[in-house]
Structures are given as structure tokens and as C-alpha cells.
mmCIF file of C-alpha atoms in Angstrom:
data_model
loop_
_atom_site.group_PDB
_atom_site.id
_atom_site.type_symbol
_atom_site.label_atom_id
_atom_site.label_comp_id
_atom_site.label_asym_id
_atom_site.label_seq_id
_atom_site.Cartn_x
_atom_site.Cartn_y
_atom_site.Cartn_z
ATOM 1 C CA MET A 1 138.900 100.625 83.205
ATOM 2 C CA ALA A 2 136.426 98.915 81.110
ATOM 3 C CA PHE A 3 132.903 98.245 82.825
ATOM 4 C CA GLU A 4 133.564 94.544 82.362
ATOM 5 C CA ASP A 5 136.939 94.741 83.931
ATOM 6 C CA LEU A 6 135.745 96.728 86.935
ATOM 7 C CA LEU A 7 133.397 94.008 87.495
ATOM 8 C CA ASP A 8 136.238 91.026 87.354
ATOM 9 C CA ASP A 9 138.457 92.888 89.636
ATOM 10 C CA PRO A 10 138.603 90.766 92.877
ATOM 11 C CA VAL A 11 138.617 94.434 94.848
ATOM 12 C CA VAL A 12 135.607 95.736 93.496
ATOM 13 C CA GLN A 13 133.589 92.448 93.866
ATOM 14 C CA LYS A 14 134.569 92.125 97.652
ATOM 15 C CA TYR A 15 133.772 96.229 97.810
ATOM 16 C CA LEU A 16 130.223 95.415 96.216
ATOM 17 C CA HIS A 17 129.715 92.350 98.402
ATOM 18 C CA GLU A 18 130.669 94.424 101.287
ATOM 19 C CA LEU A 19 128.131 96.710 100.608
ATOM 20 C CA VAL A 20 124.875 94.922 99.459
ATOM 21 C CA GLY A 21 125.753 91.261 100.810
ATOM 22 C CA PRO A 22 125.510 88.246 99.493
ATOM 23 C CA LYS A 23 121.506 88.317 98.852
ATOM 24 C CA GLY A 24 122.544 91.842 96.656
ATOM 25 C CA MET A 25 125.327 90.355 94.756
ATOM 26 C CA PRO A 26 123.684 89.220 91.774
ATOM 27 C CA VAL A 27 122.109 92.558 91.486
ATOM 28 C CA ALA A 28 125.189 93.904 91.995
ATOM 29 C CA VAL A 29 127.308 92.260 89.517
ATOM 30 C CA SER A 30 124.684 92.062 86.689
ATOM 31 C CA PRO A 31 123.518 95.519 85.798
ATOM 32 C CA PRO A 32 121.635 95.659 82.773
ATOM 33 C CA ASP A 33 122.352 98.311 79.966
ATOM 34 C CA GLY A 34 120.127 101.268 80.401
ATOM 35 C CA GLU A 35 117.278 101.566 82.536
ATOM 36 C CA VAL A 36 115.521 98.697 84.395
ATOM 37 C CA THR A 37 112.492 98.479 87.003
ATOM 38 C CA ASP A 38 113.022 96.623 90.366
ATOM 39 C CA GLU A 39 110.555 94.170 89.033
ATOM 40 C CA GLU A 40 112.267 93.232 85.942
ATOM 41 C CA LEU A 41 115.703 92.822 87.819
ATOM 42 C CA ALA A 42 113.659 90.685 90.583
ATOM 43 C CA GLU A 43 112.130 88.415 87.702
ATOM 44 C CA ARG A 44 115.276 88.237 85.352
ATOM 45 C CA LEU A 45 117.632 87.069 88.335
ATOM 46 C CA GLY A 46 115.179 85.104 90.366
ATOM 47 C CA LEU A 47 115.575 87.289 93.582
ATOM 48 C CA GLU A 48 112.872 88.178 96.055
ATOM 49 C CA LEU A 49 111.686 91.829 95.011
ATOM 50 C CA ASN A 50 112.793 93.102 98.731
ATOM 51 C CA ASP A 51 116.183 91.795 98.231
ATOM 52 C CA VAL A 52 116.645 93.365 94.836
ATOM 53 C CA ARG A 53 115.203 97.059 96.368
ATOM 54 C CA ARG A 54 117.460 96.811 99.309
ATOM 55 C CA ALA A 55 120.392 96.222 96.868
ATOM 56 C CA LEU A 56 119.352 98.722 94.528
ATOM 57 C CA PHE A 57 118.880 101.342 97.463
ATOM 58 C CA ILE A 58 122.123 100.440 98.904
ATOM 59 C CA LEU A 59 124.022 100.996 95.823
ATOM 60 C CA TYR A 60 122.056 104.287 95.310
ATOM 61 C CA GLU A 61 123.217 105.709 98.967
ATOM 62 C CA ASN A 62 126.834 105.283 97.367
ATOM 63 C CA ASP A 63 126.311 106.698 94.324
ATOM 64 C CA LEU A 64 126.764 103.525 92.346
ATOM 65 C CA ALA A 65 122.829 103.858 91.295
ATOM 66 C CA THR A 66 120.337 106.433 90.341
ATOM 67 C CA TYR A 67 116.690 106.495 89.586
ATOM 68 C CA ARG A 68 113.891 108.400 87.999
ATOM 69 C CA ARG A 69 110.117 107.853 88.998
ATOM 70 C CA VAL A 70 107.554 107.390 86.158
ATOM 71 C CA ARG A 71 103.709 107.969 87.250
ATOM 72 C CA ASP A 72 101.596 105.815 85.436
ATOM 73 C CA GLU A 73 99.095 108.020 84.407
ATOM 74 C CA ASP A 74 96.235 105.138 84.432
ATOM 75 C CA SER A 75 96.780 103.755 87.631
ATOM 76 C CA GLY A 76 98.908 106.916 89.299
ATOM 77 C CA TRP A 77 101.762 104.184 90.407
ATOM 78 C CA LEU A 78 105.122 105.384 90.537
ATOM 79 C CA THR A 79 107.720 103.149 88.715
ATOM 80 C CA TYR A 80 111.116 103.641 89.728
ATOM 81 C CA LEU A 81 113.607 103.152 86.489
ATOM 82 C CA TRP A 82 116.898 102.381 87.910
ATOM 83 C CA THR A 83 120.467 103.065 86.157
ATOM 84 C CA PHE A 84 124.013 101.527 87.349
ATOM 85 C CA GLU A 85 126.471 104.350 87.714
ATOM 86 C CA TYR A 86 129.773 101.996 88.301
ATOM 87 C CA GLU A 87 132.120 104.864 87.045
ATOM 88 C CA ASN A 88 131.789 106.010 90.803
ATOM 89 C CA VAL A 89 133.654 102.898 91.799
ATOM 90 C CA PRO A 90 137.195 104.076 91.739
ATOM 91 C CA GLY A 91 136.548 107.071 93.700
ATOM 92 C CA ASN A 92 134.370 105.373 96.089
ATOM 93 C CA LEU A 93 137.359 102.838 96.778
ATOM 94 C CA ARG A 94 139.524 105.495 97.041
ATOM 95 C CA GLU A 95 137.515 107.461 99.995
ATOM 96 C CA GLU A 96 137.379 103.909 101.882
ATOM 97 C CA MET A 97 141.343 103.680 101.719
ATOM 98 C CA ASP A 98 141.499 107.100 102.769
ATOM 99 C CA ARG A 99 138.815 105.978 105.658
ATOM 100 C CA LEU A 100 141.015 103.032 106.357
ATOM 101 C CA LEU A 101 144.347 104.926 106.427
ATOM 102 C CA GLU A 102 142.941 107.482 109.020
ATOM 103 C CA ALA A 103 141.402 104.932 111.312
ATOM 104 C CA LEU A 104 144.673 102.803 111.440
ATOM 105 C CA VAL A 105 146.510 105.846 112.102
ATOM 106 C CA GLU A 106 144.336 106.913 114.626
ATOM 107 C CA ARG A 107 144.476 103.196 116.276
ATOM 108 C CA ARG A 108 148.229 102.950 116.138
ATOM 109 C CA GLN A 109 148.633 106.225 118.092
ATOM 110 C CA TYR A 110 145.928 105.006 120.458
ATOM 111 C CA GLU A 111 148.030 101.650 120.913
ATOM 112 C CA LEU A 112 150.967 103.830 121.363
ATOM 113 C CA ASP A 113 149.600 106.082 123.934
ATOM 114 C CA ASN A 114 148.097 103.528 126.330
ATOM 115 C CA GLU A 115 149.314 100.766 128.472
ATOM 116 C CA PHE A 116 147.444 97.566 128.526
ATOM 117 C CA TYR A 117 146.779 94.629 130.556
ATOM 118 C CA LEU A 118 145.680 91.232 129.471
ATOM 119 C CA CYS A 119 143.574 87.935 130.923
ATOM 120 C CA GLU A 120 145.390 85.136 129.240
ATOM 121 C CA VAL A 121 142.274 82.870 130.224
ATOM 122 C CA CYS A 122 139.460 85.081 128.794
ATOM 123 C CA SER A 123 141.521 87.278 126.035
ATOM 124 C CA ILE A 124 140.182 90.537 127.541
ATOM 125 C CA ARG A 125 142.429 93.248 127.299
ATOM 126 C CA PHE A 126 141.989 96.510 129.578
ATOM 127 C CA GLU A 127 143.973 99.438 129.590
ATOM 128 C CA PHE A 128 145.938 100.381 132.420
ATOM 129 C CA GLY A 129 143.558 102.498 134.391
ATOM 130 C CA GLU A 130 140.590 99.870 133.809
ATOM 131 C CA ALA A 131 143.502 97.333 135.162
ATOM 132 C CA MET A 132 144.361 99.260 138.174
ATOM 133 C CA ASP A 133 140.402 99.879 139.243
ATOM 134 C CA LEU A 134 139.969 96.063 139.131
ATOM 135 C CA GLY A 135 143.080 95.351 141.450
ATOM 136 C CA PHE A 136 144.664 93.506 138.044
ATOM 137 C CA GLU A 137 142.305 90.920 138.377
ATOM 138 C CA CYS A 138 140.007 89.846 135.395
ATOM 139 C CA PRO A 139 136.493 90.584 136.662
ATOM 140 C CA GLU A 140 135.062 87.600 134.160
ATOM 141 C CA CYS A 141 137.383 84.822 135.931
ATOM 142 C CA GLY A 142 139.187 86.315 138.743
ATOM 143 C CA SER A 143 142.626 85.452 137.121
ATOM 144 C CA ALA A 144 145.639 88.048 137.618
ATOM 145 C CA VAL A 145 146.062 90.247 134.395
ATOM 146 C CA GLU A 146 149.550 90.549 133.058
ATOM 147 C CA ALA A 147 151.015 93.333 131.328
ATOM 148 C CA MET A 148 150.543 92.961 127.397
ATOM 149 C CA GLU A 149 153.159 93.877 125.204
ATOM 150 C CA ASN A 150 151.824 95.235 121.554
ATOM 151 C CA THR A 151 154.700 96.094 119.476
ATOM 152 C CA ASP A 152 153.976 93.125 117.206
ATOM 153 C CA LEU A 153 150.403 94.955 116.761
ATOM 154 C CA VAL A 154 151.716 98.459 116.156
ATOM 155 C CA GLU A 155 154.683 96.968 113.762
ATOM 156 C CA ALA A 156 151.607 95.374 111.555
ATOM 157 C CA MET A 157 150.007 98.512 111.713
ATOM 158 C CA ASP A 158 152.999 100.345 110.491
ATOM 159 C CA GLU A 159 153.337 97.897 107.436
ATOM 160 C CA ARG A 160 149.292 98.379 106.484
ATOM 161 C CA ILE A 161 149.646 102.321 107.030
ATOM 162 C CA GLU A 162 152.762 102.252 104.860
ATOM 163 C CA ASP A 163 150.900 99.872 102.304
ATOM 164 C CA LEU A 164 148.278 102.422 102.396
ATOM 165 C CA ARG A 165 150.061 105.264 101.887
ATOM 166 C CA SER A 166 152.033 103.968 99.272
ATOM 167 C CA GLU A 167 148.762 102.739 97.012
ATOM 168 C CA LEU A 168 147.287 106.439 97.935
ATOM 169 C CA ALA A 169 150.466 107.899 97.079
ATOM 170 C CA VAL A 170 150.477 109.857 100.075
ATOM 171 C CA GLU A 171 152.901 110.957 102.387
ATOM 172 C CA ALA A 172 153.307 110.856 106.185
#
């Protein structure tokens, strides 16, 4: 996928937004060609230097940016030259989807293995043991807690798990 196409993909945009947040999005969606300093990016994008540095560090932590340090011989100051590595985005998205699938499978099993009770006034959900310890009474409002059916939730998880497995081309 070409670099420009990658940044036009709404899934990639959402992923970058989740990583860097709204203040970091201008940095994430407008990577320069070649190396650039954080100061140059801040000036070019009209952003606070700290916001640019935060976004760059998050991109670095996620293998989407690299840097090299250069020491100014006169002042001794270090300058960081940043390069964006967006060819790693598809692999990172795959890892995120793998983690999501694993978490959904675990949560589905938790939903199947437990019996739940709900306070319909406070919308607080309790496992059976906790509800029993509370005398099947909500500790917040004193209302009785009622057995909760979670079949719809498990079915929705099943659909999402199946979609993810299909997308990732993995079997159960």
C-alpha cells in the first residue's frame, strides 16, 4: 500500500488517533520526507513543541518513527532528527487485532463461566458470589438485584470474534 493511501485509510487514521490523540494527529498525518527536527515540525504545523515531542515519542514507542542524535560541536546541544517509519503500520494493526481477538475470547469465556445479577436502578452488575454476599441487594441503592441474562452479549462477542478470525485468516 502506498504511503499516501495508507494515511487515507480510515482504519489507519483511527489507529494513529488512538495512539497520539487529537493534539498529535497533525504530526502523525503529515510526516515529512526525510529527517526533521521536532522544532521544525512544531513551527511548520503551528503546534506547541511539547505536543510535537509527545506525539513523536509515542510514534517512536510504536515503531512508527526513529531518530538519530547529532551533537552541535559549538554548543554541545543534542539535536534529534526524526524519520517516520509508516511501513510498520500494517504489522502494528495486525498485532492490535490479534490482541483484541485474544481479549474477546477470554471475555466470552468469563461471560459463559459466570452467573450475573443486575441492579436495574444503578445498572451495576455483580457476579453470583458477590450478589450472594450482599444478600442480593444493591449496596448503592438497596434495590434487589435480579438474575441477568447475558446471551445477547455472548452472541455479539461470537459475531465479533468470527469477524476478526475471518479478517485475520485464523481458525478457532
